XYZ file of C-alpha atoms in Angstrom:
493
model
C -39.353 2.554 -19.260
C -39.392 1.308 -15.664
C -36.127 2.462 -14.946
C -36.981 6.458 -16.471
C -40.088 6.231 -14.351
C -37.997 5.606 -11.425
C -35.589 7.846 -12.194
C -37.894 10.835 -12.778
C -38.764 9.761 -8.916
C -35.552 9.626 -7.734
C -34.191 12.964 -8.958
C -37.064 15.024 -7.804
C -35.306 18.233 -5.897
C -36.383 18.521 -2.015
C -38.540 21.295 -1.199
C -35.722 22.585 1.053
C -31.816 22.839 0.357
C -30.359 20.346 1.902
C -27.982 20.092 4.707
C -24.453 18.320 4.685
C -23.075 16.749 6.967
C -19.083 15.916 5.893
C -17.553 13.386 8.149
C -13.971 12.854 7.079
C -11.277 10.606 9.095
C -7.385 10.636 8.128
C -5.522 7.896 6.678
C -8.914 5.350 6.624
C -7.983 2.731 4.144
C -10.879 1.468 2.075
C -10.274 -1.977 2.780
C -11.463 -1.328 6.093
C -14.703 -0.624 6.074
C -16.818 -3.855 5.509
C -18.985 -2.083 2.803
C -15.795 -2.084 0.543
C -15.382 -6.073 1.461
C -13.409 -5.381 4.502
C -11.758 -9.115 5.311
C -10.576 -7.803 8.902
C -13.111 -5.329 10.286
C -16.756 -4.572 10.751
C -18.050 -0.540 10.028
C -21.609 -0.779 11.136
C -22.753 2.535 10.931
C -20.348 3.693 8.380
C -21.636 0.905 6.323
C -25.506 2.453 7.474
C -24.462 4.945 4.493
C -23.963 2.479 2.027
C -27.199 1.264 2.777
C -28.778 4.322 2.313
C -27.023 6.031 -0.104
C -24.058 5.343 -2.910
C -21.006 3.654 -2.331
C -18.346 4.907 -4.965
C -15.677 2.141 -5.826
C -13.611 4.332 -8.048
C -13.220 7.610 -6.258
C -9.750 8.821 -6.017
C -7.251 11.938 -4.639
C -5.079 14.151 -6.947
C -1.973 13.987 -4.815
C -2.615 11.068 -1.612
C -0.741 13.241 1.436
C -3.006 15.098 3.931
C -2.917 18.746 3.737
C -2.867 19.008 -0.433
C -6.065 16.628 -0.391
C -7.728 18.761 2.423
C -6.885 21.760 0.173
C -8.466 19.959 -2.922
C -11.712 19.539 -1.060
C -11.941 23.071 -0.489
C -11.354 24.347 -3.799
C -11.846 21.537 -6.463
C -8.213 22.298 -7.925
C -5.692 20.549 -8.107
C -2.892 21.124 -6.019
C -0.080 23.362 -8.096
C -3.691 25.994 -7.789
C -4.506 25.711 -4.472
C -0.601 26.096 -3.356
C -0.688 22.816 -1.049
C 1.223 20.507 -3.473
C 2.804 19.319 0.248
C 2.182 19.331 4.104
C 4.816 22.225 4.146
C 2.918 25.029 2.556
C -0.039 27.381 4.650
C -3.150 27.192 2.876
C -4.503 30.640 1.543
C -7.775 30.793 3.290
C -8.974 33.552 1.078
C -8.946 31.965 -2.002
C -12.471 30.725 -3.336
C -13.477 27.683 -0.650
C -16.640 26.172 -1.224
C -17.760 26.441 2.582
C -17.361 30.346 1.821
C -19.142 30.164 -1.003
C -21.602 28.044 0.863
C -22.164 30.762 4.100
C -22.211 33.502 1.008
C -25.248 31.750 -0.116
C -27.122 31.568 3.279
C -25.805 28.314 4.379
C -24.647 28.596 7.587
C -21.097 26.508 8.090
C -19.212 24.950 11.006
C -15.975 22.709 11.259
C -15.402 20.729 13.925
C -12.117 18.150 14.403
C -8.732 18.190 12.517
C -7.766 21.210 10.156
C -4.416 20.298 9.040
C -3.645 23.481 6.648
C -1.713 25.797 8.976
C -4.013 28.810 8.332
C -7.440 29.620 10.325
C -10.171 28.171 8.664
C -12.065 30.702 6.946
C -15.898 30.382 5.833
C -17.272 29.378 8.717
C -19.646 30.697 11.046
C -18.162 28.526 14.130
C -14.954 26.251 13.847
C -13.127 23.909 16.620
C -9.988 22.778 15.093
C -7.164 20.283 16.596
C -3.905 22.173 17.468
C -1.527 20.955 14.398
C -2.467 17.009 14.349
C -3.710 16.811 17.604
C -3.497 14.061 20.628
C -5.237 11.328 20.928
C -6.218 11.992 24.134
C -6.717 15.327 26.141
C -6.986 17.510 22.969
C -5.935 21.251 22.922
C -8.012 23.121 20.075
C -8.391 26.318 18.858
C -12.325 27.426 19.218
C -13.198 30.497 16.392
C -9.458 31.515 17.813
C -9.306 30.977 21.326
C -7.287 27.478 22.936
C -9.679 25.571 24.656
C -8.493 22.058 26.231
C -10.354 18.817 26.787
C -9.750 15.481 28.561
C -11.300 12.480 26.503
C -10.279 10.884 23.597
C -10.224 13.140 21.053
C -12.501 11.184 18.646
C -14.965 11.024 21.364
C -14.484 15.048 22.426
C -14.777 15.786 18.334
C -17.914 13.771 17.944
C -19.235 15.765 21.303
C -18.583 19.058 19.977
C -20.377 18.067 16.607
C -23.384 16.865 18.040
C -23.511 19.946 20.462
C -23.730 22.673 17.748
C -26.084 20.118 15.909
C -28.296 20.339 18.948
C -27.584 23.930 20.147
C -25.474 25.880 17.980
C -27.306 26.018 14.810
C -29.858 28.437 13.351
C -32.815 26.036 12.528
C -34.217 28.063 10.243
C -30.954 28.046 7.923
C -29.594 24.801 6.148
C -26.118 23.743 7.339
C -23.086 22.411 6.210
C -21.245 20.859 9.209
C -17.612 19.003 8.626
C -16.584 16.577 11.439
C -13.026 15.991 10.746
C -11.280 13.051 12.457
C -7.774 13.020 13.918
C -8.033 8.823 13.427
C -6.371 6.440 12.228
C -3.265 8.812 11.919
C -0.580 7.381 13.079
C 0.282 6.624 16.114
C -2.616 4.446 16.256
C -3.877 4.980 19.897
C -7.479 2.919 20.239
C -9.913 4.457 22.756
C -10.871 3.172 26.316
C -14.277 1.521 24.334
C -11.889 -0.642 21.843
C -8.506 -1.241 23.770
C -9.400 -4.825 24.082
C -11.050 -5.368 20.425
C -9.447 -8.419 18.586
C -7.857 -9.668 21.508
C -6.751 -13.375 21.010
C -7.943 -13.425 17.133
C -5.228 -13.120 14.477
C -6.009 -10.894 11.489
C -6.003 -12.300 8.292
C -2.717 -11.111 6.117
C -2.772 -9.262 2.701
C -1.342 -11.373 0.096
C 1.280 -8.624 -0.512
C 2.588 -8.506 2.856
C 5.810 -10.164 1.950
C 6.579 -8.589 -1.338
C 9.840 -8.443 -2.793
C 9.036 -5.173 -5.172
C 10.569 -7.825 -8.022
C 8.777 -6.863 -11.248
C 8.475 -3.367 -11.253
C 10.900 -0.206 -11.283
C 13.263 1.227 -8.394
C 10.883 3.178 -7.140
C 9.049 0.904 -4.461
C 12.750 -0.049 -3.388
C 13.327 3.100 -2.339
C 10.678 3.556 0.657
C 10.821 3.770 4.145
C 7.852 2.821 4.965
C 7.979 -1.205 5.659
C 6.216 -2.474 8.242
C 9.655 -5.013 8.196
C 11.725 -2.233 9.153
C 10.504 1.265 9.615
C 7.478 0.994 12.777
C 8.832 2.555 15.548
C 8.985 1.342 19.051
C 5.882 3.744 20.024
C 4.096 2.644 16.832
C 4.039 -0.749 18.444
C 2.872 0.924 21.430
C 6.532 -0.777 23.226
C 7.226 2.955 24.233
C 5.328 6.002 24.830
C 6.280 9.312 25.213
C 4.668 11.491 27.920
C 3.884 14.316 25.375
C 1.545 11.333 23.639
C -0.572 10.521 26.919
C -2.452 13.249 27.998
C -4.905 11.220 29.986
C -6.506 10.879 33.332
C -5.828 8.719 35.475
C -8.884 6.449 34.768
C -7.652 6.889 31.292
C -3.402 5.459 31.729
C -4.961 2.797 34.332
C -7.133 1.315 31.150
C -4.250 1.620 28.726
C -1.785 -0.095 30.855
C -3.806 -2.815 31.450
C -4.504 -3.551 28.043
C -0.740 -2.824 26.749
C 1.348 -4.240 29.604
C 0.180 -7.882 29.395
C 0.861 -7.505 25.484
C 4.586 -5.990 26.057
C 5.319 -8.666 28.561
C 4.096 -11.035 26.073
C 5.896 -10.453 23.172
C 8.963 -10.091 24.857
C 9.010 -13.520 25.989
C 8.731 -14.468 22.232
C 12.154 -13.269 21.098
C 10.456 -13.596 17.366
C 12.760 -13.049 14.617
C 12.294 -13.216 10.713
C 9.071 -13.199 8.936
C 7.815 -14.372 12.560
C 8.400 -10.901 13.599
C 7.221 -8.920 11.097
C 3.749 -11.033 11.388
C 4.002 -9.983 15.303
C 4.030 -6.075 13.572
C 1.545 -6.221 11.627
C -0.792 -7.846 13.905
C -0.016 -5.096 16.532
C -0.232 -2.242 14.138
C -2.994 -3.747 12.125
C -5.441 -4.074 15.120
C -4.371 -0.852 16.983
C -5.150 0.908 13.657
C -8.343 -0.643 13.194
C -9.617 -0.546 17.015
C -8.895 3.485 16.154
C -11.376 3.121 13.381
C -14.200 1.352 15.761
C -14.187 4.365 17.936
C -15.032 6.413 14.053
C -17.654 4.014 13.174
C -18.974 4.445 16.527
C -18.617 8.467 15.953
C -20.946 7.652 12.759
C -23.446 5.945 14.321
C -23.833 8.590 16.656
C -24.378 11.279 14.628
C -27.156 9.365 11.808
C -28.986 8.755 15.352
C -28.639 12.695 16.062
C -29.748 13.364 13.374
C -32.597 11.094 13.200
C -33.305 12.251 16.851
C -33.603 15.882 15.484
C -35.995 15.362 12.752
C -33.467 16.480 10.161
C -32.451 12.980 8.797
C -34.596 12.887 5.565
C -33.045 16.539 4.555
C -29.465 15.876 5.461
C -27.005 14.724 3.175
C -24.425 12.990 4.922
C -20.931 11.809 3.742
C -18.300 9.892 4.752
C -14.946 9.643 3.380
C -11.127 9.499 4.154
C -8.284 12.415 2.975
C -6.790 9.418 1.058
C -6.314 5.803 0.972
C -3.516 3.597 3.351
C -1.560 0.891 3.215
C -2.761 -1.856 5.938
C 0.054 -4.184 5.362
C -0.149 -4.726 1.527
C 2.918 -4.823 -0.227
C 4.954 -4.845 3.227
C 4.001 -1.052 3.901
C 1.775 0.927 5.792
C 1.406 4.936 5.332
C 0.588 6.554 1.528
C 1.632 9.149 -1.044
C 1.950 6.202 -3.557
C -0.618 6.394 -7.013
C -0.471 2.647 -6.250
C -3.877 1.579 -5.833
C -4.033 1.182 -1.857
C -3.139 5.012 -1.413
C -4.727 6.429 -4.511
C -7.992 5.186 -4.225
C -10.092 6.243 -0.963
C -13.347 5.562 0.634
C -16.469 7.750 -0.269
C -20.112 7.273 1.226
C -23.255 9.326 0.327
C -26.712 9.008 1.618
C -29.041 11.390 0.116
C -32.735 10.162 1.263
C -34.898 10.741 -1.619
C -32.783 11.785 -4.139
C -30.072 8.886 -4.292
C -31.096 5.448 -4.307
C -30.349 3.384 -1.758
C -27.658 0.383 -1.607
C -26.415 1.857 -4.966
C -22.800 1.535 -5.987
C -20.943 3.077 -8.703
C -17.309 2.765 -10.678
C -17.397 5.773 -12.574
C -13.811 7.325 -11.797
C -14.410 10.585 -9.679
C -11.852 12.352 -7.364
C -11.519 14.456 -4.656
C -11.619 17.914 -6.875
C -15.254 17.097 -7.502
C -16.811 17.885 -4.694
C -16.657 21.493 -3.997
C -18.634 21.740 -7.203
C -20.609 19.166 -6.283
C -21.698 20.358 -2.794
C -21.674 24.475 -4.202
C -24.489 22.986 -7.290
C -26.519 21.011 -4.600
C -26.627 24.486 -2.576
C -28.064 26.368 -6.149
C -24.349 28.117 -5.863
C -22.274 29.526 -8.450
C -19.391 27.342 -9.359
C -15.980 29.344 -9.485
C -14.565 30.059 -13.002
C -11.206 27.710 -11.632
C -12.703 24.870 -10.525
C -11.116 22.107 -12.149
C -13.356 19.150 -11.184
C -16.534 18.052 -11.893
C -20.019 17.684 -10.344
C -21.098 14.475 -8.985
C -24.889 15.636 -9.263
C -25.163 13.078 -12.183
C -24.014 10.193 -10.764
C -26.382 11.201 -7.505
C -29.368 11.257 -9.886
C -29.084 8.435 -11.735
C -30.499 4.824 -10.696
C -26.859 3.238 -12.761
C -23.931 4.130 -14.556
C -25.136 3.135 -17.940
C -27.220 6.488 -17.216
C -24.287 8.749 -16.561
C -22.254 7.347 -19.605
C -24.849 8.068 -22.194
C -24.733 12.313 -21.408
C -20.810 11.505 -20.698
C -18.261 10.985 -18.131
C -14.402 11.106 -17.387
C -12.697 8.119 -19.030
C -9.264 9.284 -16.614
C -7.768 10.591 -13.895
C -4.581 12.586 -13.417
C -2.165 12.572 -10.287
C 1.031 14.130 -9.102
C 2.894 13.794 -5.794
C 5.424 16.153 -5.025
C 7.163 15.259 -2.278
C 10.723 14.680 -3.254
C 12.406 11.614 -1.278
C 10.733 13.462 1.817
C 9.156 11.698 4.666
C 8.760 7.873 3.624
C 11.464 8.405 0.489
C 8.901 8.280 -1.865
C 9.418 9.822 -5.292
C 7.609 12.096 -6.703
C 5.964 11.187 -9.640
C 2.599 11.784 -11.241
C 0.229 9.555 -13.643
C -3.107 8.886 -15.620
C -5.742 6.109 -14.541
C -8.294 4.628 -16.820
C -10.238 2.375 -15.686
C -8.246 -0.801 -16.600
C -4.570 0.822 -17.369
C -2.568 2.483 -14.944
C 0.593 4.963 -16.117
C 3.405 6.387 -13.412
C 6.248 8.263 -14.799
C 8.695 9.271 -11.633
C 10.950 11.975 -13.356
C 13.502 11.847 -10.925
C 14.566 7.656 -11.748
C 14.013 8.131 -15.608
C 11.325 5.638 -15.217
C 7.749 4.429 -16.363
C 5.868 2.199 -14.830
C 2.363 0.516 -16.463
C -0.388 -1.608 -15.099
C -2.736 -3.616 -16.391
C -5.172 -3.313 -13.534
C -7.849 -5.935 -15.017
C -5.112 -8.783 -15.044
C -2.580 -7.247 -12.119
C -4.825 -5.628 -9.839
C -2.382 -5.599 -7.113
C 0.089 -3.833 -9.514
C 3.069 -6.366 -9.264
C 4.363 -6.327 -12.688
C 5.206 -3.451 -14.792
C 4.343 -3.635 -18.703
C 6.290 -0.491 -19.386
C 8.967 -2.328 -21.055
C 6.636 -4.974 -22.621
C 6.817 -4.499 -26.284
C 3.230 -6.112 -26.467
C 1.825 -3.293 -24.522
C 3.825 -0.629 -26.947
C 0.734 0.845 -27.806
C -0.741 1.202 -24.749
C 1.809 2.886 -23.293
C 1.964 5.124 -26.056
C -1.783 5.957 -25.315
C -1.371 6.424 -21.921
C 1.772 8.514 -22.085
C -0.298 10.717 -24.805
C -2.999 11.298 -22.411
C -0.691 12.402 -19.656
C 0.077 14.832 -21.602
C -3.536 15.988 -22.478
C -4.773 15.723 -18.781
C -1.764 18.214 -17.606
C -2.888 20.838 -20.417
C -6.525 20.241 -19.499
C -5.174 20.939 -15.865
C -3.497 23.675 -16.324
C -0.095 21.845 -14.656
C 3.431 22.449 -15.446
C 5.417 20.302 -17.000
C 8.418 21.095 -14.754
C 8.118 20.231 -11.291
């Protein structure tokens, strides 16, 4: 009774609709942010969501590259129906997005940071978009059209530009939906003049995986090019860069050469070798990546306090999330495009004040196809005939899971990555996650591979041979099939 009472509390609409604020970064792993149980970095006002809001531990991507997940967002299907299945393709800005939907509606919508999709955006009252992927530092971006150029680092300059048309831009008597899309942690990994000196002196604690051999499983993961071992290039490792990369001032270059110098001139007095060196890697990469990520958190923090500031906090839904998961060192790697757990699953935040209970977690499998419904039935608007995924409004609502599984939820997800042997020589292959088996069939090798993620969750040894997991696989292979129909994806690739 107590929790129905609460509940009936909880779910209570606000008087107003509510504005959104969409913060996404590219390439954040979830095992860095210290609400997921980060073991190597701290997310303080990332983690200020969690908090306040919902933490989802099973929310995936339908294809873990960057422009077909950005594409996803927009139109909650998948990607063989938005036309993104890869970074190649220009997205079709006038197909059904739900920030158009949103500004048809009376919302009024801005986009501020990395784009990613070729096009112009489309659906939005004001934009500010990154120039392809953007520099780190002294950013050139395209304002509703017109190249502008700034000097700062660029996650400083986007979070700038954000909290400017938060404070000036907007038409207070309209609810917003503002998307702050960060060009960090893409590679190359280039920390800000705050965070050039974070972890200094401190060695990061290794994944388990970081040696892996790739014994126990199919060819695919032998395939890769993406080892920290063997594939980091010299300006990864920040022993070269490239004057195209450093468009700084001169305050700027004198920080970053006194933090990188000393380091160069360190490790070349090492002459490491063997598994000495590749420790040497990921410690370099490892913390440049993650002192990239303080300068997000810090981006965070800034806007809640905007917000706050403003008077708008208690009607403002604000998310955070990541296009797709990363690999920070486990099994040997770093980069993504795997349905391997590290890749496949990504980080999503929610704070809703008054509707969603705080400090609230859920592992009900969602994905990234669910939330242009989702945000489009927040907003009262109509939900395209084509949307494939599903609304998160339930989950929002409800005080537990137990709640959501009595009016019914997924019990899987489908995937498919269709990059063949591009960038990283990954296969392309596609699967089904439940939420303790995991099923990847990679038609190119003539190969299956099957996890049981209860007892393997760091997916080392392939059942898919295993005659006493026969009929699992069976299942699983069954269900492929069913989610693909459901989807509306072809069988040939």
């Amino acid at each position: 009774m107590l929790a129905l009472i609460l509940a009936s509390i909880l779910i209570s609409p606000p008087e107003e609709p509510p504005n959104i604020v969409f913060i996404m970064s590219d390439d954040h792993a979830w095992q860095a942010i210290s609400a997921y149980g980060s073991d190597r970095n701290v997310t303080p006002n990332i983690d200020r969501i969690a908090q306040g809001g919902i933490t989802f531990d099973r929310y995936y991507v339908e294809n873990s590259i960057c422009a077909p997940s950005r594409a996803a967002i927009l139109t909650g299907v998948f990607s063989q129906h938005h036309g993104v299945p890869t970074n190649r393709e220009v997205f079709d800005g006038t197909q059904e997005t739900f920030p158009a939907l949103a500004q048809a509606s009376g919302y009024q919508t801005a986009l501020v940071g990395k784009w990613h999709l070729k096009s112009e955006p489309v659906g939005f009252d004001h934009y500010e978009r990154l120039v392809g992927q953007g520099n780190y530092y002294g950013p050139r971006m395209i304002r509703n059209g017109s190249e502008v150029l700034h000097e700062g680092y660029t996650t400083d300059v986007i979070t700038d530009l954000a909290l400017e048309w938060l404070q000036t831009g907007r038409d207070e008597s309209r609810p917003f939906v503002l998307m702050v899309q960060h060009k960090a942690p893409h590679r190359e990994w280039m920390p800000g003049p705050d965070h050039l000196h974070d972890m200094e002196g401190i060695d990061l604690p290794e994944p388990a995986t970081l040696f892996d051999d790739h014994s126990g499983r199919g060819r695919a993961s032998t395939m890769q090019e993406m080892t920290i071992k063997d594939h980091l290039r010299p300006m990864d490792l920040k022993l070269t860069m490239p004057e195209w990369m450093m468009r700084m001032t001169p305050e700027e270059r004198a920080a970053w050469d006194k933090a990188y110098e000393p380091r160069n001139e360190a490790f070349r007095a090492l002459e490491l070798t063997g598994d000495d060196l590749i420790r040497w890697k990921y410690q370099r990469y490892a913390k440049d990546y993650l002192r990239c990520i303080a300068s997000v958190d810090d981006s965070v923090g800034r806007i809640l306090d905007s917000l706050e500031s403003l008077g708008i906090d208690e009607n403002t839904i604000v998310i955070y999330t990541s296009d797709q998961g990363w690999y920070l060192g486990e099994h040997g790697w770093y980069d993504k495009r795997w349905m391997y757990e590290e890749s496949f699953r990504t980080p999503f935040l929610l704070r809703w004040p008054g509707v969603v209970a705080p400090g609230r977690r859920t592992e009900l499998l969602s994905q990234n196809i669910d939330l242009a419904p989702t945000f489009l039935e927040i907003m009262g608007a109509e939900i395209p005939a084509r949307t494939q995924g599903r609304s998160l409004l339930p989950i929002l609502e409800s005080v537990d899971d137990a709640q959501v599984e009595d009016i019914g939820w997924r019990d899987a997800l489908y995937y498919r990555y269709y990059e063949s042997l591009g960038p990283h020589k990954v296969p392309k292959h596609e699967g089904v996650r439940t939420r303790r088996y995991k099923l990847m069939v990679f038609p190119e090798l003539d190969e299956v591979e099957l996890y049981d993620l209860k007892l393997d969750p760091d997916e080392l040894h392939s059942l898919a041979d295993d005659p006493g997991s026969a009929v699992v696989r069976a299942r699983l292979e069954d269900l492929l099939v069913e989610l693909r129909a459901k989807y509306d994806v072809s069988e040939d690739w």
